[in-house]
Coordinates of C-alpha atoms in Angstrom, one line a residue:
X1 CA 9.4 9.6 9.7
X2 CA 10.1 8.5 6.1
X3 CA 7.6 6.3 4.3
X4 CA 10.3 4.6 2.4
X5 CA 12.4 1.5 2.9
X6 CA 16.2 2.0 3.8
X7 CA 18.9 -0.4 2.7
X8 CA 19.6 -3.6 4.6
X9 CA 23.1 -2.1 5.4
X10 CA 21.6 1.0 7.0
X11 CA 19.1 -1.1 8.9
X12 CA 21.7 -3.4 10.3
X13 CA 23.7 -0.6 11.7
X14 CA 20.8 0.2 14.0
X15 CA 20.0 -2.0 17.0
X16 CA 17.3 -4.5 16.5
X17 CA 15.3 -4.8 19.7
X18 CA 12.4 -6.9 18.4
X19 CA 13.1 -10.1 16.6
X20 CA 10.1 -12.4 15.6
X21 CA 9.9 -15.9 14.3
X22 CA 6.7 -17.4 12.9
X23 CA 5.9 -21.0 12.4
X24 CA 2.6 -22.7 11.2
X25 CA 2.8 -26.4 11.6
X26 CA -0.8 -26.2 13.0
X27 CA -2.1 -25.1 9.8
X28 CA -4.9 -27.5 10.2
X29 CA -6.0 -25.7 13.3
X30 CA -5.7 -22.3 11.8
X31 CA -3.0 -21.4 14.2
X32 CA 0.3 -19.3 13.8
X33 CA 2.8 -19.5 16.4
X34 CA 4.9 -16.4 17.1
X35 CA 8.1 -16.2 19.0
X36 CA 9.4 -12.8 19.9
X37 CA 12.7 -11.9 21.6
X38 CA 12.6 -8.2 22.8
X39 CA 15.9 -6.6 24.2
X40 CA 14.0 -3.3 24.5
X41 CA 15.1 -1.4 27.7
X42 CA 12.7 -1.0 30.6
X43 CA 11.6 -2.6 34.0
X44 CA 8.2 -3.1 32.6
X45 CA 6.9 -3.4 29.0
X46 CA 3.6 -2.9 27.5
X47 CA 3.3 -5.1 24.5
X48 CA 0.4 -4.1 22.3
X49 CA -1.6 -5.4 19.4
X50 CA -2.8 -3.3 16.5
X51 CA -6.6 -2.2 16.6
X52 CA -6.6 -1.7 12.7
X53 CA -4.4 -2.0 9.7
X54 CA -3.3 0.7 7.4
X55 CA -5.3 1.0 4.2
X56 CA -8.4 -0.5 6.0
X57 CA -10.1 2.2 7.9
X58 CA -12.1 0.0 10.3
X59 CA -11.4 -1.2 13.9
X60 CA -10.6 -4.9 14.1
X61 CA -10.3 -6.9 17.3
X62 CA -6.9 -8.6 16.4
X63 CA -6.0 -9.2 20.1
X64 CA -9.0 -11.5 20.5
X65 CA -7.5 -14.0 18.2
X66 CA -4.3 -14.4 20.6
X67 CA -4.0 -17.5 22.5
X68 CA -1.5 -19.4 24.7
X69 CA 0.4 -16.2 25.7
X70 CA 3.5 -16.6 27.9
X71 CA 6.7 -14.7 28.8
X72 CA 10.0 -15.8 30.1
X73 CA 13.5 -14.2 30.6
X74 CA 16.4 -15.6 28.5
X75 CA 16.8 -18.5 30.9
X76 CA 13.2 -19.7 30.6
X77 CA 12.0 -18.4 34.0
X78 CA 8.5 -17.2 33.7
X79 CA 7.9 -13.4 34.1
X80 CA 4.9 -12.0 35.7
X81 CA 2.3 -10.5 33.2
X82 CA -1.3 -9.2 33.1
X83 CA -3.6 -7.8 30.4
X84 CA -4.2 -4.3 31.3
X85 CA -6.4 -3.6 28.3
X86 CA -7.9 -5.8 25.6
X87 CA -5.0 -5.2 23.4
X88 CA -2.1 -4.7 26.0
X89 CA 0.0 -7.3 27.8
X90 CA 1.9 -5.7 30.7
X91 CA 5.1 -7.6 31.5
X92 CA 7.4 -7.0 34.5
X93 CA 10.8 -7.9 33.1
X94 CA 13.0 -5.9 35.4
X95 CA 15.2 -4.6 32.6
X96 CA 15.9 -8.2 31.2
X97 CA 15.4 -9.4 27.8
X98 CA 11.9 -10.9 27.2
X99 CA 11.0 -14.1 25.3
X100 CA 7.3 -14.1 24.4
X101 CA 5.4 -16.8 22.9
X102 CA 1.7 -16.8 21.6
X103 CA -0.5 -18.3 18.9
X104 CA -2.9 -16.5 16.6
X105 CA -6.1 -18.0 15.5
X106 CA -6.5 -17.1 11.8
X107 CA -9.8 -18.0 10.5
X108 CA -10.9 -14.9 8.6
X109 CA -9.9 -15.1 4.8
X110 CA -10.0 -11.3 4.3
X111 CA -7.4 -9.0 2.7
X112 CA -7.3 -7.0 6.0
X113 CA -6.7 -10.0 8.5
X114 CA -4.7 -13.0 9.1
X115 CA -5.5 -16.4 7.5
X116 CA -4.1 -19.9 7.6
X117 CA -5.1 -23.2 6.4
X118 CA -3.4 -26.3 4.9
X119 CA -3.2 -24.7 1.5
X120 CA -2.1 -21.1 2.2
X121 CA -1.2 -18.5 4.7
X122 CA -1.8 -14.8 4.5
X123 CA -0.5 -12.4 7.0
X124 CA -1.7 -8.9 7.6
X125 CA 1.3 -8.0 9.9
X126 CA -0.9 -5.7 12.2
X127 CA -2.8 -8.7 13.2
X128 CA 0.1 -10.9 14.0
X129 CA 3.0 -8.9 15.5
X130 CA 2.8 -7.1 18.9
X131 CA 4.6 -3.8 19.3
X132 CA 6.1 -1.5 21.9
X133 CA 5.5 2.3 21.6
X134 CA 9.1 3.1 22.1
X135 CA 10.1 0.7 19.3
X136 CA 7.8 1.9 16.6
X137 CA 10.6 3.9 14.8
X138 CA 13.1 1.2 15.1
X139 CA 14.1 -1.6 12.8
X140 CA 12.5 -5.1 13.3
X141 CA 13.1 -8.5 11.9
X142 CA 10.8 -11.4 11.1
X143 CA 11.8 -15.1 10.5
X144 CA 9.2 -16.9 8.5
X145 CA 9.0 -20.5 8.6
X146 CA 6.4 -21.8 6.0
X147 CA 4.2 -24.9 6.7
X148 CA 6.5 -27.9 5.9
X149 CA 4.1 -29.3 3.2
X150 CA 4.5 -26.1 1.0
X151 CA 7.2 -24.9 -1.1
X152 CA 9.6 -22.5 0.5
X153 CA 8.2 -19.3 -1.4
X154 CA 7.4 -16.4 1.1
X155 CA 5.9 -13.6 -1.1
X156 CA 6.3 -10.1 0.4
X157 CA 7.6 -6.6 -0.2
X158 CA 10.2 -6.9 2.5
X159 CA 13.8 -7.7 1.8
X160 CA 15.8 -10.5 3.4
X161 CA 18.8 -10.2 5.5
X162 CA 21.8 -11.4 3.6
X163 CA 22.8 -14.8 4.5
X164 CA 19.7 -15.5 6.7
X165 CA 17.1 -17.6 4.8
X166 CA 13.5 -16.3 5.1
X167 CA 14.5 -13.7 7.7
X168 CA 13.3 -10.3 6.8
X169 CA 14.0 -6.7 7.8
X170 CA 11.9 -3.7 8.2
X171 CA 13.2 -0.3 8.8
X172 CA 10.4 0.3 11.3
X173 CA 6.9 -0.9 12.4
X174 CA 5.3 1.4 9.9
X175 CA 7.0 -0.4 7.2
X176 CA 6.4 -3.9 8.8
X177 CA 2.7 -3.3 9.2
X178 CA 2.6 -2.2 5.5
X179 CA 4.2 -5.4 4.2
X180 CA 2.0 -8.4 4.1
X181 CA 3.1 -12.1 3.8
X182 CA 1.7 -14.7 1.3
X183 CA 2.7 -18.4 1.4
X184 CA 1.3 -21.7 0.3
X185 CA 0.3 -23.4 -3.0
X186 CA 1.5 -20.4 -4.9
X187 CA 2.3 -19.7 -8.6
X188 CA 4.7 -17.0 -9.8
X189 CA 3.8 -15.5 -13.2
X190 CA 6.2 -14.1 -15.7
X191 CA 7.8 -10.9 -14.1
X192 CA 8.4 -7.8 -15.9
X193 CA 10.6 -4.7 -15.6
X194 CA 9.6 -1.0 -15.7
X195 CA 12.4 1.5 -15.3
X196 CA 14.7 -1.3 -14.5
X197 CA 12.5 -2.2 -11.5
X198 CA 11.3 -5.8 -11.2
X199 CA 7.6 -6.3 -10.8
X200 CA 6.2 -9.6 -9.7
X201 CA 2.8 -11.3 -9.6
X202 CA 2.3 -14.2 -7.1
X203 CA -0.9 -15.9 -6.8
X204 CA -2.7 -18.5 -4.7
X205 CA -4.2 -21.5 -6.8
X206 CA -4.6 -19.4 -10.0
X207 CA -7.0 -21.0 -12.5
X208 CA -6.7 -21.0 -16.1
X209 CA -6.6 -17.8 -18.1
X210 CA -4.1 -16.0 -20.4
X211 CA -1.3 -15.4 -18.1
X212 CA 1.1 -13.7 -20.4
X213 CA -1.6 -11.4 -21.9
X214 CA -2.4 -10.6 -18.3
X215 CA 1.1 -9.6 -17.4
X216 CA 1.4 -7.6 -20.6
X217 CA -1.6 -5.6 -19.6
X218 CA -0.1 -5.3 -16.0
X219 CA 3.1 -3.9 -17.4
X220 CA 1.0 -1.2 -19.4
X221 CA -0.7 -0.2 -16.1
X222 CA 2.5 0.1 -14.2
X223 CA 4.2 2.1 -17.0
X224 CA 1.2 4.4 -17.5
X225 CA 0.6 4.9 -13.7
X226 CA 4.3 5.6 -12.9
X227 CA 4.5 8.0 -15.8
X228 CA 2.1 10.3 -14.1
X229 CA 4.5 11.1 -11.4
X230 CA 7.7 10.3 -13.3
X231 CA 9.6 8.5 -10.6
X232 CA 9.4 4.9 -9.2
X233 CA 10.3 5.1 -5.5
X234 CA 10.7 1.4 -4.7
X235 CA 13.3 -1.2 -6.0
X236 CA 10.8 -4.0 -6.7
X237 CA 7.0 -4.4 -6.4
X238 CA 5.0 -7.5 -5.9
X239 CA 1.3 -8.0 -6.5
X240 CA 0.0 -10.7 -4.0
X241 CA -3.0 -12.5 -5.2
X242 CA -4.5 -14.0 -2.0
X243 CA -7.4 -15.9 -3.4
X244 CA -11.1 -15.4 -4.4
X245 CA -13.0 -12.7 -2.6
X246 CA -13.4 -9.0 -2.7
X247 CA -11.2 -6.1 -1.8
X248 CA -7.6 -5.1 -2.0
X249 CA -5.2 -3.1 0.2
X250 CA -2.3 -0.9 -1.0
X251 CA 1.3 -1.0 0.4
X252 CA 4.6 0.9 -0.2
X253 CA 5.9 -1.7 -2.6
X254 CA 3.0 -4.4 -2.9
X255 CA -0.6 -4.7 -3.0
X256 CA -2.9 -7.5 -1.5
X257 CA -5.5 -8.5 -4.2
X258 CA -8.6 -10.7 -3.8
X259 CA -8.1 -12.2 -7.3
X260 CA -9.3 -15.6 -8.7
X261 CA -9.1 -15.2 -12.5
X262 CA -10.7 -18.2 -14.4
X263 CA -13.4 -18.1 -16.8
X264 CA -15.1 -15.0 -15.6
X265 CA -11.8 -13.1 -16.0
X266 CA -11.9 -14.1 -19.7
X267 CA -14.7 -11.8 -20.5
X268 CA -14.0 -8.3 -21.7
X269 CA -16.2 -6.7 -19.0
X270 CA -14.6 -8.8 -16.1
X271 CA -11.1 -7.9 -17.5
X272 CA -11.8 -4.2 -17.3
X273 CA -13.3 -4.2 -13.9
X274 CA -10.2 -6.3 -12.6
X275 CA -7.7 -3.9 -14.5
X276 CA -9.5 -0.9 -12.8
X277 CA -9.2 -2.5 -9.5
X278 CA -5.4 -3.4 -10.0
X279 CA -4.6 0.1 -11.3
X280 CA -6.4 1.5 -8.3
X281 CA -4.4 -0.4 -5.7
X282 CA -1.1 0.3 -7.7
X283 CA -1.6 4.0 -7.9
X284 CA -2.2 3.9 -4.2
X285 CA 1.6 3.4 -3.6
X286 CA 1.7 7.2 -4.6
X287 CA -1.7 8.5 -3.6
X288 CA -2.0 7.6 0.0
X289 CA 1.3 5.8 0.8
X290 CA 3.5 8.8 -0.4
X291 CA 1.2 11.5 -1.4
X292 CA -0.8 11.6 1.7
X293 CA -2.9 13.9 4.2
X294 CA -0.8 14.5 7.3
X295 CA -3.1 12.4 9.4
X296 CA -2.1 9.2 7.4
X297 CA 1.2 8.6 8.8
X298 CA 3.0 8.0 11.0
X299 CA 0.2 6.2 12.7
X300 CA -1.3 5.7 16.2
X301 CA -2.3 1.8 15.9
X302 CA -4.2 2.0 19.3
X303 CA -7.1 4.1 17.7
X304 CA -8.8 5.5 14.7
X305 CA -6.7 7.9 12.7
X306 CA -9.3 10.3 11.2
X307 CA -8.9 12.5 8.3
X308 CA -11.2 14.8 6.1
X309 CA -9.5 13.8 2.9
X310 CA -10.1 10.3 2.0
X311 CA -12.3 11.9 -0.8
X312 CA -8.8 12.9 -2.2
X313 CA -6.8 9.8 -1.0
X314 CA -9.4 7.2 -2.2
X315 CA -11.8 9.2 -4.5
X316 CA -8.9 10.6 -6.6
X317 CA -7.4 7.2 -6.8
X318 CA -10.7 5.9 -8.3
X319 CA -10.4 8.7 -10.9
X320 CA -6.8 8.0 -11.6
X321 CA -7.6 4.3 -12.1
X322 CA -9.9 5.2 -14.9
X323 CA -7.2 7.6 -16.3
X324 CA -4.6 4.9 -16.1
X325 CA -6.7 2.1 -17.9
X326 CA -7.6 4.5 -20.4
X327 CA -4.2 5.9 -21.2
X328 CA -2.8 2.4 -21.2
X329 CA -5.3 1.6 -24.0
X330 CA -7.2 -0.9 -21.9
X331 CA -10.3 1.0 -21.5
X332 CA -12.3 2.8 -24.3
X333 CA -13.6 6.5 -23.8
X334 CA -17.1 5.0 -23.6
X335 CA -15.9 2.7 -20.8
X336 CA -14.4 5.7 -19.1
X337 CA -17.7 7.7 -19.4
X338 CA -19.7 4.7 -18.2
X339 CA -17.7 4.5 -15.0
X340 CA -17.9 8.1 -14.1
X341 CA -21.7 8.0 -14.9
X342 CA -22.1 5.3 -12.4
X343 CA -20.3 7.2 -9.8
X344 CA -22.5 10.2 -10.2
X345 CA -25.8 7.9 -10.2
X346 CA -24.6 6.2 -7.0
X347 CA -24.0 9.5 -5.4
X348 CA -27.0 11.4 -6.7
X349 CA -29.6 8.6 -6.4
X350 CA -29.0 8.0 -2.5
X351 CA -30.6 10.3 0.0
X352 CA -27.1 10.7 1.7
X353 CA -26.1 13.5 -0.8
X354 CA -28.6 15.7 0.8
X355 CA -26.9 15.2 4.2
X356 CA -23.4 14.3 4.2
X357 CA -20.4 16.0 2.6
X358 CA -17.3 14.3 1.2
X359 CA -15.2 15.6 4.0
X360 CA -17.8 14.3 6.6
X361 CA -17.8 10.8 4.8
X362 CA -13.9 10.9 5.1
X363 CA -14.0 11.7 8.8
X364 CA -16.8 9.2 9.7
X365 CA -15.5 6.3 7.6
X366 CA -14.4 4.5 10.9
X367 CA -18.1 4.4 12.0
X368 CA -20.0 4.5 8.5
X369 CA -17.8 2.4 6.5
X370 CA -16.1 3.3 3.3
X371 CA -19.5 3.1 1.3
X372 CA -21.6 4.7 3.9
X373 CA -24.1 3.1 6.3
X374 CA -25.7 0.9 3.6
X375 CA -28.0 -1.1 5.8
X376 CA -29.6 2.0 7.6
X377 CA -33.4 2.5 7.1
X378 CA -32.7 5.9 6.2
X379 CA -29.3 6.3 4.7
X380 CA -28.0 9.8 5.4
X381 CA -24.4 8.9 4.3
X382 CA -22.4 8.7 1.0
X383 CA -19.4 6.9 -0.2
X384 CA -16.2 9.0 -0.9
X385 CA -15.5 6.3 -3.7
X386 CA -18.4 7.9 -5.6
X387 CA -18.1 11.6 -4.8
X388 CA -14.4 11.7 -4.9
X389 CA -13.7 10.7 -8.5
X390 CA -16.2 13.3 -9.7
X391 CA -14.6 16.0 -7.7
X392 CA -11.2 14.8 -9.0
X393 CA -12.5 15.2 -12.7
X394 CA -14.1 18.8 -12.0
X395 CA -10.9 19.8 -10.4
X396 CA -8.9 18.5 -13.2
X397 CA -10.9 20.2 -15.9
X398 CA -10.9 23.6 -13.8
X399 CA -7.3 23.6 -13.6
X400 CA -7.0 22.8 -17.4
X401 CA -9.5 25.4 -18.3
X402 CA -7.8 28.1 -16.0
X403 CA -4.3 27.4 -17.4
X404 CA -5.4 26.9 -21.1
X405 CA -4.4 23.2 -20.7
X406 CA -0.9 23.9 -19.7
X407 CA -1.4 22.3 -16.2
X408 CA -3.7 19.6 -14.8
X409 CA -4.4 17.4 -11.9
X410 CA -1.2 15.6 -12.7
X411 CA 0.7 18.6 -12.0
X412 CA -0.7 18.8 -8.6
X413 CA 0.0 15.2 -7.9
X414 CA 3.6 15.6 -8.8
X415 CA 4.0 18.7 -6.8
X416 CA 2.6 16.9 -3.8
X417 CA 5.0 14.0 -4.3
X418 CA 8.1 15.9 -4.7
X419 CA 7.5 18.8 -2.3
X420 CA 5.7 16.9 0.7
X421 CA 7.0 13.3 0.3
X422 CA 10.4 13.9 -1.1
X423 CA 11.5 17.3 0.4
X424 CA 9.5 17.7 3.6
X425 CA 9.1 14.1 4.4
X426 CA 5.5 14.5 5.6
X427 CA 1.9 14.7 4.6
X428 CA 0.0 17.8 3.8
X429 CA -2.7 19.6 5.6
X430 CA -6.3 20.4 4.1
X431 CA -5.2 24.1 3.8
X432 CA -1.9 23.1 1.9
X433 CA -3.8 20.9 -0.4
X434 CA -6.1 23.7 -1.4
X435 CA -3.3 26.1 -1.6
X436 CA -1.3 24.1 -4.0
X437 CA -4.2 23.2 -6.2
X438 CA -5.0 26.9 -6.7
X439 CA -1.3 27.8 -7.1
X440 CA -1.2 25.3 -10.1
X441 CA -4.3 26.7 -11.4
X442 CA -3.3 30.3 -10.9
X443 CA -6.9 31.0 -9.7
X444 CA -9.0 30.5 -6.5
X445 CA -11.4 27.6 -6.7
X446 CA -13.8 28.1 -3.9
X447 CA -16.6 26.3 -5.6
X448 CA -14.9 22.9 -5.9
X449 CA -13.8 22.9 -2.3
X450 CA -17.3 23.9 -1.2
X451 CA -18.6 20.8 -3.0
X452 CA -16.2 18.9 -1.0
X453 CA -17.1 20.2 2.3
X454 CA -20.8 20.8 2.0
X455 CA -23.9 19.1 0.3
X456 CA -24.2 21.8 -2.3
X457 CA -25.3 20.4 -5.6
X458 CA -22.4 20.3 -8.1
X459 CA -22.9 22.1 -11.3
X460 CA -21.8 19.2 -13.6
X461 CA -22.7 20.9 -17.0
X462 CA -20.5 23.7 -16.2
X463 CA -17.4 21.8 -15.3
X464 CA -17.8 18.9 -17.8
X465 CA -18.1 21.5 -20.6
X466 CA -14.7 22.7 -19.6
X467 CA -13.4 19.3 -20.8
X468 CA -15.4 19.3 -24.0
X469 CA -18.1 16.9 -22.4
X470 CA -21.8 17.1 -21.9
X471 CA -24.0 15.4 -19.2
X472 CA -27.6 14.6 -19.4
X473 CA -29.2 16.0 -16.1
X474 CA -32.8 15.9 -17.3
X475 CA -35.1 13.5 -15.4
X476 CA -36.7 11.0 -17.4
X477 CA -39.0 7.9 -16.6
X478 CA -36.9 4.8 -15.9
X479 CA -39.5 2.6 -14.4
X480 CA -43.5 2.5 -15.1
X481 CA -44.3 0.4 -12.1
X482 CA -42.1 1.4 -9.1
X483 CA -42.6 0.1 -5.5
X484 CA -39.2 1.1 -4.0
X485 CA -38.7 -2.4 -2.3
X486 CA -35.5 -4.1 -2.8
X487 CA -35.8 -7.8 -1.7
X488 CA -33.6 -10.7 -0.9
X489 CA -34.0 -14.3 -0.2
X490 CA -32.9 -15.2 3.1
X491 CA -33.6 -18.9 4.2
X492 CA -37.4 -19.6 4.0
X493 CA -38.2 -15.7 3.9
X494 CA -38.2 -13.2 1.6
X495 CA -36.7 -10.2 3.3
X496 CA -36.9 -6.4 2.5
X497 CA -33.2 -5.5 2.0
X498 CA -33.6 -1.9 1.7
X499 CA -36.2 0.8 0.6
X500 CA -35.7 3.6 -2.0
X501 CA -35.7 6.9 -0.5
X502 CA -39.1 8.7 -1.2
X503 CA -40.5 5.8 -2.9
X504 CA -44.1 4.4 -2.7
X505 CA -42.9 1.9 0.0
X506 CA -41.0 4.7 1.9
X507 CA -44.0 6.4 3.3
X508 CA -45.7 3.1 4.4
X509 CA -45.2 0.8 7.5
X510 CA -42.5 -1.2 5.9
X511 CA -39.0 -1.5 7.3
X512 CA -35.7 -2.9 6.0
X513 CA -35.5 -6.5 7.5
X514 CA -39.2 -7.1 7.3
X515 CA -40.4 -10.4 6.0
X516 CA -42.6 -10.1 2.7
X517 CA -45.1 -13.0 3.2
X518 CA -47.6 -12.5 0.5
X519 CA -48.2 -10.5 -2.8
X520 CA -51.8 -10.1 -3.7
X521 CA -52.7 -13.0 -1.5
X522 CA -50.2 -15.4 -2.9
X523 CA -47.0 -16.7 -1.0
X524 CA -44.2 -14.2 -1.9
X525 CA -41.2 -15.5 -4.0
X526 CA -38.7 -13.6 -5.9
X527 CA -40.2 -14.6 -9.2
X528 CA -43.6 -13.6 -8.3
X529 CA -42.6 -10.2 -6.9
X530 CA -40.7 -9.3 -10.1
X531 CA -43.6 -10.7 -12.3
X532 CA -46.1 -8.5 -10.5
X533 CA -44.0 -5.5 -11.3
X534 CA -43.6 -6.3 -14.7
X535 CA -47.5 -6.9 -15.4
X536 CA -48.4 -3.7 -13.6
X537 CA -48.4 -0.1 -14.3
X538 CA -48.2 3.3 -12.3
X539 CA -51.4 3.6 -10.3
X540 CA -52.0 0.0 -9.7
X541 CA -52.4 -1.3 -6.2
X542 CA -50.4 -4.2 -4.8
X543 CA -51.5 -6.0 -1.5
X544 CA -48.5 -6.9 0.7
X545 CA -48.6 -9.1 3.8
X546 CA -45.7 -7.9 5.7
X547 CA -44.3 -9.3 9.0
X548 CA -41.9 -7.1 11.3
X549 CA -41.1 -8.1 14.8
X550 CA -43.7 -10.9 14.9
X551 CA -46.5 -8.5 13.8
X552 CA -48.2 -9.1 10.4
X553 CA -49.9 -6.3 8.5
X554 CA -51.8 -6.1 5.2
X555 CA -50.4 -3.0 3.4
X556 CA -51.7 -1.5 0.1
X557 CA -48.9 -0.1 -2.1
X558 CA -49.7 2.1 -5.0
X559 CA -47.1 1.9 -7.8
X560 CA -45.8 5.0 -9.3
X561 CA -43.4 6.0 -12.3
X562 CA -40.0 6.6 -11.4
X563 CA -38.0 9.4 -12.9
X564 CA -34.1 9.5 -12.7
X565 CA -31.4 11.5 -14.3
X566 CA -29.4 9.3 -16.4
X567 CA -26.2 11.5 -16.0
X568 CA -25.2 10.0 -19.4
X569 CA -21.8 11.5 -20.4
X570 CA -20.6 12.1 -24.0
X571 CA -18.4 14.3 -26.1
X572 CA -19.8 17.6 -27.0
X573 CA -20.9 17.8 -30.6
X574 CA -19.3 21.1 -31.1
X575 CA -16.3 21.9 -29.0
X576 CA -14.4 25.3 -29.2
X577 CA -10.6 25.3 -29.5
X578 CA -9.8 25.1 -25.8
X579 CA -12.4 22.5 -25.1
X580 CA -11.0 20.3 -27.9
X581 CA -7.5 20.8 -26.7
X582 CA -8.4 19.8 -23.3
X583 CA -10.6 16.9 -24.4
X584 CA -8.0 15.4 -26.6
X585 CA -5.1 15.6 -24.2
X586 CA -7.3 14.3 -21.4
X587 CA -9.0 11.3 -23.1
X588 CA -6.0 10.1 -25.0

């Protein structure tokens, strides 16, 4: 199955057995109304709702939002149906066309779900459109009827059927489920072209900021990102700004972004963070959507789709977001170093790096989440978003060093794109990925892949030196009065949010979620807690009254100094000829 759109003419030559129509006149009630005409053959049909959506590797109970389900034949005669599983509607249609009607309650304003109110509608298709197993590879059409109080704009990566207003065609359900819709009080920013391909930015309730400056920078990101592979595989691309929030999801020719802009965006740091985020989602149309592990498509929408390689698919994309913004002139070398440094600190300063490998984190993301089990009392997990980019950098430098800077990770990405996506029309296996990396490098690289599949401590100085960099791995005192308690205000209580691994608090009878009632006999407040730490030093004792499960305990906590490795990254003062060559071509 090809992960690329076909032409409208080609799709129209195929039979369309699934035709949807979506209306939203009950926007105030957060209800989408879906009508489906199915002419798929069969005496009985099992219509299913997805249990997850591509790009967000977590199960979501989309079926729970379905209401008022009914099924009739073409004459309006009711057909017998029953739910045979939480996400399956079994219909006895006796070989006749089926007309299905249902509502979807859309109350979750999240990039991986469906949402509707009187100001906007956002559709993650996997949360709205039922499917049949036998129709997954066939074309599907969707008629969209925006809420009557909005303008008629429907933002999506799909193309319309000529002569049919707001009726969109997808080559198959993989393409449909990869093509979100955004409607409502939208604004279209000035578009631009790269390689004669139009790029659009459509936003919901965008506040004041430098629109043209933003689009100029966005064009640089697209030009730089697409130059890595050397080909743009889509005919047009849309950035969909769905509103304030966090997170984004990549698609074949669009991306969904939680973006608000405004005053915060007008600060340099906020802009850099946003540009990294957009570069990440944009480059995903290569790395994940087309350059992909074999497990990531075609998909099984009824269950988790596990892979060991999200450290490549997600982690390398983090590395490339830094490369893209740096090469585009948006990020300075110092910015680049700080971002890499933060990834290493996030990874090294959590206990999970002693227990979970990058491949395990990839496979277990369905249960652990993309950032690991962050709320565990003892977190034995890691985030592939942190270890992945570091492995990407080390692999890049190893290839450059082995080939005297004639090859790089860019060459690996291009080979995977042209060989597996374009020529073989499939993803690659773990074994093939390693083989291609080592073929490009011209040497075996067992250590890099051991770092990915085990918890072996990476030799940062060795690999960073290949690229003309140095990294500080010496432990120094970071805090003179360390307790290891991280707190948060929750209602009337001061809660223990988490406890640092092997900290003074780690060894005491304090648990995450406990209430911190008193500090040295005084009612606890965030201000008191931080003031106590600031005025204390290592060796001082702090008396804490802690409540857990209704039981109160007075605990004596002895503060300590905390030593940490800064992992500060900088350019080597003296580089040999190869180091200088690698550094200059990499950083510029």
